[in-house]
CSV table of C-alpha atoms and ligand atoms in Angstrom, one decimal:
chain,number,residue,atom,x,y,z
A,1,MET,CA,65.0,112.1,133.4
A,2,ALA,CA,65.4,114.9,130.8
A,3,THR,CA,63.9,114.2,127.4
A,4,VAL,CA,66.4,113.8,124.7
A,5,THR,CA,65.4,115.9,121.6
A,6,THR,CA,68.6,115.8,119.7
A,7,PRO,CA,68.3,113.6,116.6
A,8,VAL,CA,70.5,110.5,116.5
A,9,PRO,CA,72.7,111.0,113.4
A,10,ASN,CA,74.0,107.4,113.2
A,11,ALA,CA,70.8,105.5,114.1
A,12,SER,CA,71.0,103.6,110.8
A,13,THR,CA,74.2,101.9,111.9
A,14,ALA,CA,72.7,100.7,115.1
A,15,PRO,CA,71.9,97.1,114.0
A,16,VAL,CA,75.6,96.5,113.1
A,17,SER,CA,76.8,97.6,116.5
A,18,GLY,CA,73.8,96.5,118.6
A,19,PRO,CA,73.9,98.5,121.8
A,20,LEU,CA,77.5,99.6,121.3
A,21,LEU,CA,78.0,103.3,120.5
A,22,PRO,CA,78.4,103.4,116.7
A,23,VAL,CA,81.7,105.2,116.5
A,24,TYR,CA,83.0,102.5,114.2
A,25,LYS,CA,81.6,101.5,110.8
A,26,ARG,CA,81.8,97.8,111.7
A,27,ALA,CA,82.1,95.3,108.9
A,28,PRO,CA,79.2,92.8,108.8
A,29,VAL,CA,81.4,90.0,110.1
A,30,GLU,CA,81.5,88.5,113.5
A,31,LEU,CA,84.9,87.1,114.4
A,32,VAL,CA,84.9,84.1,116.7
A,33,ASP,CA,88.2,82.3,116.5
A,34,GLY,CA,91.6,82.4,114.9
A,35,LYS,CA,94.8,80.5,114.4
A,36,GLY,CA,98.1,81.8,113.1
A,37,ILE,CA,97.3,84.7,110.7
A,38,ARG,CA,93.8,83.4,110.0
A,39,LEU,CA,90.5,84.5,111.6
A,40,ILE,CA,87.2,82.6,111.5
A,41,ASP,CA,83.8,84.2,111.5
A,42,ALA,CA,80.6,83.0,113.0
A,43,GLU,CA,79.6,81.3,109.8
A,44,GLY,CA,82.8,79.4,109.7
A,45,ARG,CA,84.4,81.4,106.9
A,46,GLU,CA,88.2,81.8,107.1
A,47,TYR,CA,90.1,85.1,106.5
A,48,VAL,CA,93.7,85.9,106.0
A,49,ASP,CA,94.3,88.8,108.4
A,50,PHE,CA,96.4,91.7,107.1
A,51,THR,CA,95.1,94.0,109.8
A,52,SER,CA,96.6,92.4,113.0
A,53,GLY,CA,93.9,94.2,115.0
A,54,ILE,CA,95.5,97.4,113.6
A,55,ALA,CA,99.1,96.5,114.4
A,56,VAL,CA,98.3,94.8,117.7
A,57,ASN,CA,98.4,91.1,117.0
A,58,ALA,CA,102.1,90.7,116.2
A,59,LEU,CA,102.0,87.1,117.3
A,60,GLY,CA,98.8,86.3,115.3
A,61,TYR,CA,96.1,84.2,116.9
A,62,ALA,CA,96.1,81.2,119.3
A,63,ASP,CA,99.8,81.6,119.9
A,64,GLU,CA,101.0,78.9,122.3
A,65,GLY,CA,103.6,81.1,124.0
A,66,LEU,CA,101.2,84.0,124.5
A,67,ARG,CA,98.6,81.7,125.9
A,68,ALA,CA,101.2,80.2,128.4
A,69,ALA,CA,102.2,83.8,129.4
A,70,MET,CA,98.6,84.7,130.0
A,71,HIS,CA,98.2,81.6,132.2
A,72,ARG,CA,101.3,82.4,134.1
A,73,ALA,CA,100.1,86.0,134.6
A,74,ALA,CA,96.7,84.7,135.8
A,75,ASP,CA,98.5,82.6,138.4
A,76,GLY,CA,100.1,85.7,139.9
A,77,LEU,CA,98.7,89.0,141.1
A,78,VAL,CA,96.4,90.7,138.6
A,79,HIS,CA,96.6,94.2,140.1
A,80,VAL,CA,97.9,96.1,143.0
A,81,SER,CA,98.3,99.8,143.3
A,82,ASN,CA,101.3,101.6,141.8
A,83,LEU,CA,101.9,102.8,145.3
A,84,PHE,CA,103.7,99.4,145.8
A,85,ARG,CA,106.5,97.7,143.9
A,86,THR,CA,105.8,94.7,141.6
A,87,ALA,CA,108.4,92.7,139.9
A,88,PRO,CA,107.0,92.1,136.4
A,89,GLY,CA,106.6,95.8,135.6
A,90,GLU,CA,110.2,96.5,136.9
A,91,ARG,CA,111.6,93.6,134.8
A,92,LEU,CA,109.7,94.8,131.7
A,93,ALA,CA,111.0,98.4,132.1
A,94,GLN,CA,114.5,97.1,132.6
A,95,ARG,CA,114.3,95.0,129.3
A,96,LEU,CA,113.0,98.0,127.4
A,97,VAL,CA,115.9,100.1,128.8
A,98,ASP,CA,118.4,97.4,127.9
A,99,LEU,CA,117.0,97.2,124.4
A,100,SER,CA,116.7,100.9,123.6
A,101,PHE,CA,118.1,104.4,124.1
A,102,ALA,CA,116.0,104.9,127.1
A,103,ASP,CA,116.9,105.2,130.8
A,104,ARG,CA,113.4,105.3,132.3
A,105,VAL,CA,109.9,103.9,131.4
A,106,PHE,CA,106.4,104.9,132.4
A,107,PHE,CA,103.6,102.4,131.7
A,108,CYS,CA,100.0,103.3,131.0
A,109,ASN,CA,97.1,101.6,129.2
A,110,SER,CA,96.8,102.7,125.6
A,111,GLY,CA,98.5,104.6,122.8
A,112,VAL,CA,96.8,107.9,123.3
A,113,GLU,CA,97.5,107.8,127.0
A,114,ALA,CA,101.2,107.2,126.2
A,115,ASN,CA,101.2,110.3,124.0
A,116,GLU,CA,99.3,112.5,126.4
A,117,GLY,CA,101.7,111.5,129.2
A,118,ALA,CA,104.8,112.0,127.0
A,119,PHE,CA,103.5,115.5,126.2
A,120,LYS,CA,103.3,116.3,129.9
A,121,PHE,CA,106.8,115.0,130.5
A,122,ALA,CA,108.2,117.0,127.6
A,123,ARG,CA,106.6,120.2,129.0
A,124,ARG,CA,107.9,119.4,132.5
A,125,TRP,CA,111.4,119.0,131.1
A,126,ALA,CA,111.2,122.1,128.8
A,127,ARG,CA,110.2,124.3,131.6
A,128,ALA,CA,113.0,123.0,133.7
A,129,VAL,CA,115.5,123.9,131.0
A,130,GLY,CA,113.8,127.0,129.7
A,131,THR,CA,111.2,129.5,130.7
A,132,PRO,CA,107.4,128.9,131.2
A,133,ALA,CA,107.0,130.0,127.6
A,134,LYS,CA,108.7,126.8,126.4
A,135,HIS,CA,105.6,124.7,126.3
A,136,GLU,CA,104.5,124.3,122.7
A,137,ILE,CA,103.9,120.8,121.2
A,138,VAL,CA,104.3,120.6,117.5
A,139,GLY,CA,103.1,117.7,115.3
A,140,LEU,CA,103.5,117.1,111.6
A,141,ARG,CA,101.1,117.3,108.6
A,142,GLY,CA,99.6,113.8,108.1
A,143,ALA,CA,100.1,112.7,111.7
A,144,PHE,CA,97.8,110.6,113.9
A,145,HIS,CA,98.5,110.6,117.6
A,146,GLY,CA,95.2,109.5,119.1
A,147,ARG,CA,91.8,110.9,120.0
A,148,LEU,CA,92.1,112.7,123.4
A,149,PHE,CA,92.4,116.4,123.5
A,150,ALA,CA,96.1,117.0,123.2
A,151,SER,CA,96.8,114.1,120.9
A,152,LEU,CA,93.9,115.1,118.7
A,153,ALA,CA,95.3,118.6,118.6
A,154,ALA,CA,98.5,117.1,117.2
A,155,THR,CA,96.5,114.9,114.8
A,156,ASP,CA,96.0,116.1,111.2
A,157,ARG,CA,92.6,114.8,110.4
A,158,PRO,CA,90.0,117.7,110.2
A,159,SER,CA,87.0,115.3,110.5
A,160,TYR,CA,88.3,113.9,113.8
A,161,ARG,CA,89.1,117.3,115.2
A,162,ALA,CA,86.3,119.7,114.1
A,163,PRO,CA,83.4,118.4,116.2
A,164,PHE,CA,85.3,118.5,119.4
A,165,ARG,CA,86.9,121.9,119.4
A,166,PRO,CA,88.3,123.6,121.4
A,167,LEU,CA,91.2,121.0,121.6
A,168,ALA,CA,94.1,121.4,124.0
A,169,GLY,CA,95.9,124.7,123.7
A,170,GLY,CA,99.6,125.0,122.9
A,171,VAL,CA,99.6,122.2,120.3
A,172,SER,CA,99.9,122.9,116.6
A,173,ILE,CA,100.6,121.1,113.3
A,174,ALA,CA,103.4,122.1,111.1
A,175,GLU,CA,104.1,121.4,107.4
A,176,ARG,CA,106.7,118.6,107.0
A,177,ASP,CA,109.2,120.6,105.0
A,178,LEU,CA,112.4,121.5,106.8
A,179,GLU,CA,112.4,125.1,105.9
A,180,SER,CA,109.1,125.9,107.6
A,181,LEU,CA,110.0,123.6,110.5
A,182,ALA,CA,113.2,125.6,111.0
A,183,ARG,CA,111.1,128.7,111.2
A,184,ILE,CA,108.5,127.3,113.6
A,185,LEU,CA,110.7,125.3,116.0
A,186,SER,CA,111.6,128.2,118.3
A,187,ALA,CA,114.0,127.3,121.1
A,188,GLU,CA,112.2,129.7,123.4
A,189,THR,CA,108.6,128.4,122.9
A,190,VAL,CA,108.7,124.8,121.7
A,191,ALA,CA,108.9,121.9,124.2
A,192,THR,CA,108.6,119.0,121.8
A,193,LEU,CA,108.3,117.9,118.2
A,194,VAL,CA,106.3,114.7,117.9
A,195,VAL,CA,106.9,112.5,114.9
A,196,GLU,CA,105.8,109.1,113.7
A,197,PRO,CA,108.9,107.7,111.9
A,198,ILE,CA,106.3,106.1,109.6
A,199,GLN,CA,103.0,107.9,109.5
A,200,GLY,CA,100.5,105.0,109.8
A,201,GLU,CA,96.9,106.3,109.8
A,202,GLY,CA,98.0,109.2,107.6
A,203,GLY,CA,98.6,106.8,104.6
A,204,VAL,CA,101.7,104.8,105.5
A,205,ARG,CA,104.3,107.6,104.8
A,206,VAL,CA,107.8,106.4,105.5
A,207,LEU,CA,109.8,109.4,106.6
A,208,ASP,CA,113.2,109.6,105.0
A,209,ALA,CA,116.2,108.8,107.2
A,210,GLY,CA,118.0,112.0,106.1
A,211,TYR,CA,114.9,114.1,106.9
A,212,LEU,CA,114.7,112.5,110.4
A,213,ARG,CA,118.4,113.2,110.9
A,214,GLU,CA,117.8,116.9,110.0
A,215,LEU,CA,115.0,117.0,112.6
A,216,ARG,CA,117.2,115.5,115.2
A,217,ALA,CA,119.9,118.0,114.5
A,218,LEU,CA,117.5,120.9,114.6
A,219,THR,CA,115.8,119.8,117.8
A,220,ALA,CA,119.1,119.1,119.6
A,221,GLU,CA,120.5,122.5,118.6
A,222,ARG,CA,117.4,124.2,120.0
A,223,ARG,CA,116.9,122.0,123.1
A,224,ILE,CA,113.5,120.7,121.9
A,225,ALA,CA,112.6,117.2,122.9
A,226,LEU,CA,112.3,114.9,119.9
A,227,MET,CA,109.4,112.5,120.5
A,228,PHE,CA,108.8,109.5,118.3
A,229,ASP,CA,105.4,108.0,118.3
A,230,GLU,CA,106.1,104.3,117.5
A,231,ILE,CA,102.7,103.1,118.7
A,232,GLN,CA,102.0,101.7,115.2
A,233,CYS,CA,105.4,101.3,113.6
A,234,GLY,CA,107.4,100.1,116.6
A,235,LEU,CA,108.1,96.8,118.3
A,236,GLY,CA,109.3,94.8,115.3
A,237,ARG,CA,106.9,96.0,112.5
A,238,THR,CA,109.8,97.6,110.5
A,239,GLY,CA,112.0,94.5,111.0
A,240,HIS,CA,113.8,96.4,113.7
A,241,LEU,CA,112.7,96.3,117.3
A,242,PHE,CA,112.2,100.1,117.2
A,243,ALA,CA,111.6,102.1,114.1
A,244,TYR,CA,114.2,104.7,115.2
A,245,GLN,CA,116.8,101.9,114.9
A,246,ARG,CA,116.0,101.5,111.2
A,247,VAL,CA,117.0,105.1,110.5
A,248,GLU,CA,119.6,105.4,113.3
A,249,VAL,CA,118.0,108.6,114.7
A,250,VAL,CA,117.7,108.5,118.4
A,251,PRO,CA,114.8,110.4,120.0
A,252,ASP,CA,114.5,111.8,123.6
A,253,LEU,CA,111.0,110.3,124.2
A,254,LEU,CA,109.3,107.4,122.5
A,255,THR,CA,105.8,106.0,122.9
A,256,LEU,CA,104.7,102.4,122.5
A,257,ALA,CA,101.4,100.6,122.8
A,258,LYS,CA,99.4,98.4,120.3
A,259,PRO,CA,101.3,95.0,120.3
A,260,ILE,CA,103.2,95.4,123.5
A,261,ALA,CA,101.0,93.2,125.7
A,262,GLY,CA,99.7,90.8,123.0
A,263,GLY,CA,96.2,92.4,122.8
A,264,LEU,CA,95.9,93.4,126.4
A,265,PRO,CA,95.7,97.2,126.9
A,266,MET,CA,99.1,98.7,127.6
A,267,GLY,CA,101.1,101.7,126.6
A,268,ALA,CA,104.7,102.8,127.5
A,269,ILE,CA,106.7,106.0,127.5
A,270,LEU,CA,110.4,105.6,127.1
A,271,MET,CA,112.7,108.6,127.9
A,272,THR,CA,116.2,109.7,128.6
A,273,GLU,CA,117.5,110.4,132.1
A,274,GLU,CA,117.6,114.1,131.4
A,275,ILE,CA,113.8,114.2,130.9
A,276,ALA,CA,113.1,111.7,133.7
A,277,ALA,CA,115.1,113.7,136.2
A,278,THR,CA,112.6,116.6,135.9
A,279,ILE,CA,109.6,114.4,136.9
A,280,LYS,CA,108.7,114.2,140.5
A,281,PRO,CA,106.2,112.0,142.5
A,282,GLY,CA,102.7,113.3,141.9
A,283,ASP,CA,103.4,114.7,138.4
A,284,HIS,CA,101.6,111.9,136.7
A,285,GLY,CA,99.9,108.7,137.5
A,286,THR,CA,97.6,105.8,136.4
A,287,THR,CA,95.6,103.3,138.4
A,288,PHE,CA,96.2,100.3,136.1
A,289,GLY,CA,99.4,101.2,134.2
A,290,GLY,CA,102.1,98.5,134.3
A,291,GLY,CA,100.2,96.1,136.6
A,292,PRO,CA,101.6,92.6,137.1
A,293,PHE,CA,99.2,90.8,134.8
A,294,VAL,CA,99.8,92.9,131.7
A,295,ALA,CA,103.5,93.3,132.4
A,296,THR,CA,104.0,89.5,132.7
A,297,VAL,CA,102.3,89.1,129.3
A,298,ALA,CA,104.3,92.0,127.8
A,299,GLU,CA,107.6,90.5,128.9
A,300,HIS,CA,106.8,87.5,126.8
A,301,VAL,CA,105.7,89.6,123.8
A,302,LEU,CA,108.9,91.8,124.0
A,303,GLU,CA,111.2,88.8,124.0
A,304,ARG,CA,109.4,87.4,121.0
A,305,VAL,CA,109.4,90.6,118.9
A,306,ALA,CA,113.0,91.4,119.9
A,307,ASP,CA,114.1,88.0,118.6
A,308,PRO,CA,116.8,88.7,115.9
A,309,ALA,CA,115.4,85.8,113.8
A,310,LEU,CA,111.9,87.2,113.8
A,311,LEU,CA,113.2,90.7,112.9
A,312,ALA,CA,115.4,89.4,110.1
A,313,ALA,CA,112.3,87.5,108.7
A,314,VAL,CA,110.2,90.7,108.8
A,315,ARG,CA,112.9,92.6,106.9
A,316,ARG,CA,113.4,89.8,104.3
A,317,GLU,CA,109.8,88.9,103.8
A,318,GLY,CA,108.7,92.5,104.0
A,319,ALA,CA,111.0,93.5,101.1
A,320,ARG,CA,109.7,90.6,99.1
A,321,PHE,CA,106.1,91.6,100.0
A,322,GLY,CA,106.8,95.1,98.7
A,323,GLU,CA,108.1,93.7,95.4
A,324,ALA,CA,105.0,91.5,95.2
A,325,LEU,CA,102.8,94.5,95.6
A,326,GLU,CA,104.7,96.3,92.8
A,327,GLY,CA,104.0,93.2,90.7
A,328,ILE,CA,100.3,93.4,91.4
A,329,ARG,CA,100.4,97.1,90.5
A,330,ALA,CA,102.0,96.3,87.2
A,331,ARG,CA,99.7,93.5,86.4
A,332,THR,CA,96.4,95.0,87.4
A,333,GLY,CA,96.9,98.7,86.8
A,334,ARG,CA,94.6,99.3,89.8
A,335,ILE,CA,97.2,100.6,92.2
A,336,ARG,CA,98.7,104.1,92.0
A,337,GLU,CA,101.5,103.8,94.5
A,338,VAL,CA,103.0,101.4,96.9
A,339,ARG,CA,104.8,102.6,100.1
A,340,GLY,CA,106.1,100.9,103.1
A,341,THR,CA,108.7,98.8,104.8
A,342,GLY,CA,108.8,95.6,106.9
A,343,PHE,CA,105.3,94.4,107.6
A,344,LEU,CA,103.7,97.9,107.2
A,345,TRP,CA,102.6,98.8,103.7
A,346,GLY,CA,100.2,101.3,102.2
A,347,ILE,CA,98.8,101.1,98.6
A,348,ASP,CA,97.0,104.0,97.0
A,349,VAL,CA,94.1,102.8,94.8
A,350,HIS,CA,92.1,104.6,92.1
A,351,GLU,CA,88.7,103.8,93.7
A,352,PRO,CA,87.4,104.3,97.3
A,353,ALA,CA,89.5,102.1,99.6
A,354,ALA,CA,86.3,101.0,101.3
A,355,ASP,CA,85.2,99.3,98.0
A,356,VAL,CA,88.4,97.3,97.7
A,357,ILE,CA,88.2,96.4,101.4
A,358,ALA,CA,84.7,95.0,101.0
A,359,ARG,CA,85.7,93.0,97.9
A,360,ALA,CA,88.8,91.7,99.7
A,361,ARG,CA,86.6,90.5,102.5
A,362,ASP,CA,84.6,88.5,100.0
A,363,GLU,CA,87.9,87.0,98.8
A,364,GLY,CA,88.7,86.1,102.4
A,365,LEU,CA,91.2,88.8,103.2
A,366,LEU,CA,90.9,91.4,105.9
A,367,LEU,CA,92.4,94.9,105.2
A,368,VAL,CA,92.1,98.3,106.8
A,369,GLY,CA,92.2,101.7,105.2
A,370,ALA,CA,94.5,104.6,105.9
A,371,GLY,CA,92.6,107.5,104.2
A,372,ASP,CA,89.9,107.4,101.6
A,373,TYR,CA,92.0,106.0,98.8
A,374,THR,CA,94.7,104.1,100.7
A,375,LEU,CA,94.7,100.4,101.8
A,376,ARG,CA,96.9,99.5,104.8
A,377,LEU,CA,98.5,96.1,105.0
A,378,LEU,CA,99.8,95.0,108.4
A,379,PRO,CA,100.2,91.2,108.6
A,380,PRO,CA,101.1,89.6,112.0
A,381,LEU,CA,104.8,89.5,112.4
A,382,VAL,CA,104.8,85.7,112.5
A,383,ALA,CA,103.4,85.5,109.0
A,384,THR,CA,105.3,83.1,106.8
A,385,ARG,CA,106.0,83.5,103.1
A,386,GLU,CA,103.2,81.1,102.3
A,387,ASP,CA,100.8,83.1,104.5
A,388,LEU,CA,101.8,86.3,102.8
A,389,ASP,CA,101.5,84.9,99.3
A,390,ASP,CA,98.0,83.5,100.1
A,391,GLY,CA,96.9,87.0,101.2
A,392,LEU,CA,98.6,88.7,98.2
A,393,GLN,CA,96.7,86.3,95.8
A,394,ARG,CA,93.4,87.3,97.5
A,395,LEU,CA,94.3,90.9,97.2
A,396,GLU,CA,95.0,90.6,93.5
A,397,ARG,CA,91.7,89.0,92.9
A,398,ALA,CA,89.9,91.7,94.9
A,399,LEU,CA,91.7,94.4,92.9
A,400,GLY,CA,91.3,92.7,89.5
B,501,LIG,C1,100.7,106.3,115.6
B,501,LIG,C2,99.6,106.2,116.6
B,501,LIG,N1,99.6,106.9,117.7
B,501,LIG,C3,98.6,106.8,118.6
B,501,LIG,C4,97.6,105.9,118.4
B,501,LIG,C5,96.5,105.8,119.4
B,501,LIG,O1,96.5,104.6,120.1
B,501,LIG,P1,95.3,104.1,120.9
B,501,LIG,O2,94.2,103.7,120.0
B,501,LIG,O3,95.8,102.9,121.7
B,501,LIG,O4,94.9,105.1,121.9
B,501,LIG,C6,97.5,105.2,117.3
B,501,LIG,C7,96.4,104.3,117.0
B,501,LIG,O5,96.1,103.9,115.9
B,501,LIG,C8,98.6,105.3,116.3
B,501,LIG,O6,98.6,104.6,115.2
């Protein structure tokens, strides 16, 4: 075996991760159980969870319906090849089609995989309607689309990108202003513009409906596929099943992942028939994507997050949550700005977000950052007013 001489830069974090590769700065908390929107650590401490596993655990913890769906799934086939038909994946795709703009669905296993696949589909379509030069993928300033080569190339975070260059070619990041986009989005060279209707990791930036409408008009006029990455903001988090429905701007491609299978790995690409018609057998594939086990569970999650009563509660309680955050801002003077909608909020603080996150943990509240000075609040979608108020009180104590 060759001798490794390269120094290990993160050796000091090894005890926190044990033998796991230390790509995460893990908190010194071992989570062992949960119920509703609360998590329990190995010492028996309880936390209000405003992270939802970073927008995954829409139904919270120990949800009875989810548990039953997983048991049902386990009673059936777990996996067979995508070379054969299975009913759960077909039913799930049909439900997504019924509930959205889309005509066709491709399933995969994560958010980044959904984006990478959607980029391929956009290119396939663009070359069918244009020349081979029509292949560029354009992302926006502040975006996060994942950590593989093309998604990373569309992700605006220098520290994530720099160590791994060269990234995928033909992918660039544009300023968000309409004037420069109008210059950059060439009908001849651009295949797709990828947009998070609410930029999550980039600081919870809610893109304006009028702005998104302008992007829709511009891309339609130039036959550029408009792709919405709803991996974080979709599936109920805005109080609408899809974030595009909140702003009434319909994309050509849409990616989903995070909450779709209740914590099991799954991603999905939704698309119009026009794009789907250019994809042929062999153009793309996945061993696991849309298998019967995950699809059975996802059918349950989709029905739950599409429930009009749940969506109305997210809109109503989300608005109240935003007002409460403004109240905390006024009372503590420790918040610079509050942004968000539904159950997805970002607050800019005057001190490093990591310091507030650590103090919040001491108060029994789990938070995640979105940049060095921004806290992100993503309660499970089943959170009640009392749950939210409990978390908000802990937040105020942590800030104050
Ligand atoms: C908007 C967005 N796109 C893509 C991804 C990548 O998803 P995954 O971590 O499942 O690959 C994320 C994850 O945080 C995300 O928030």
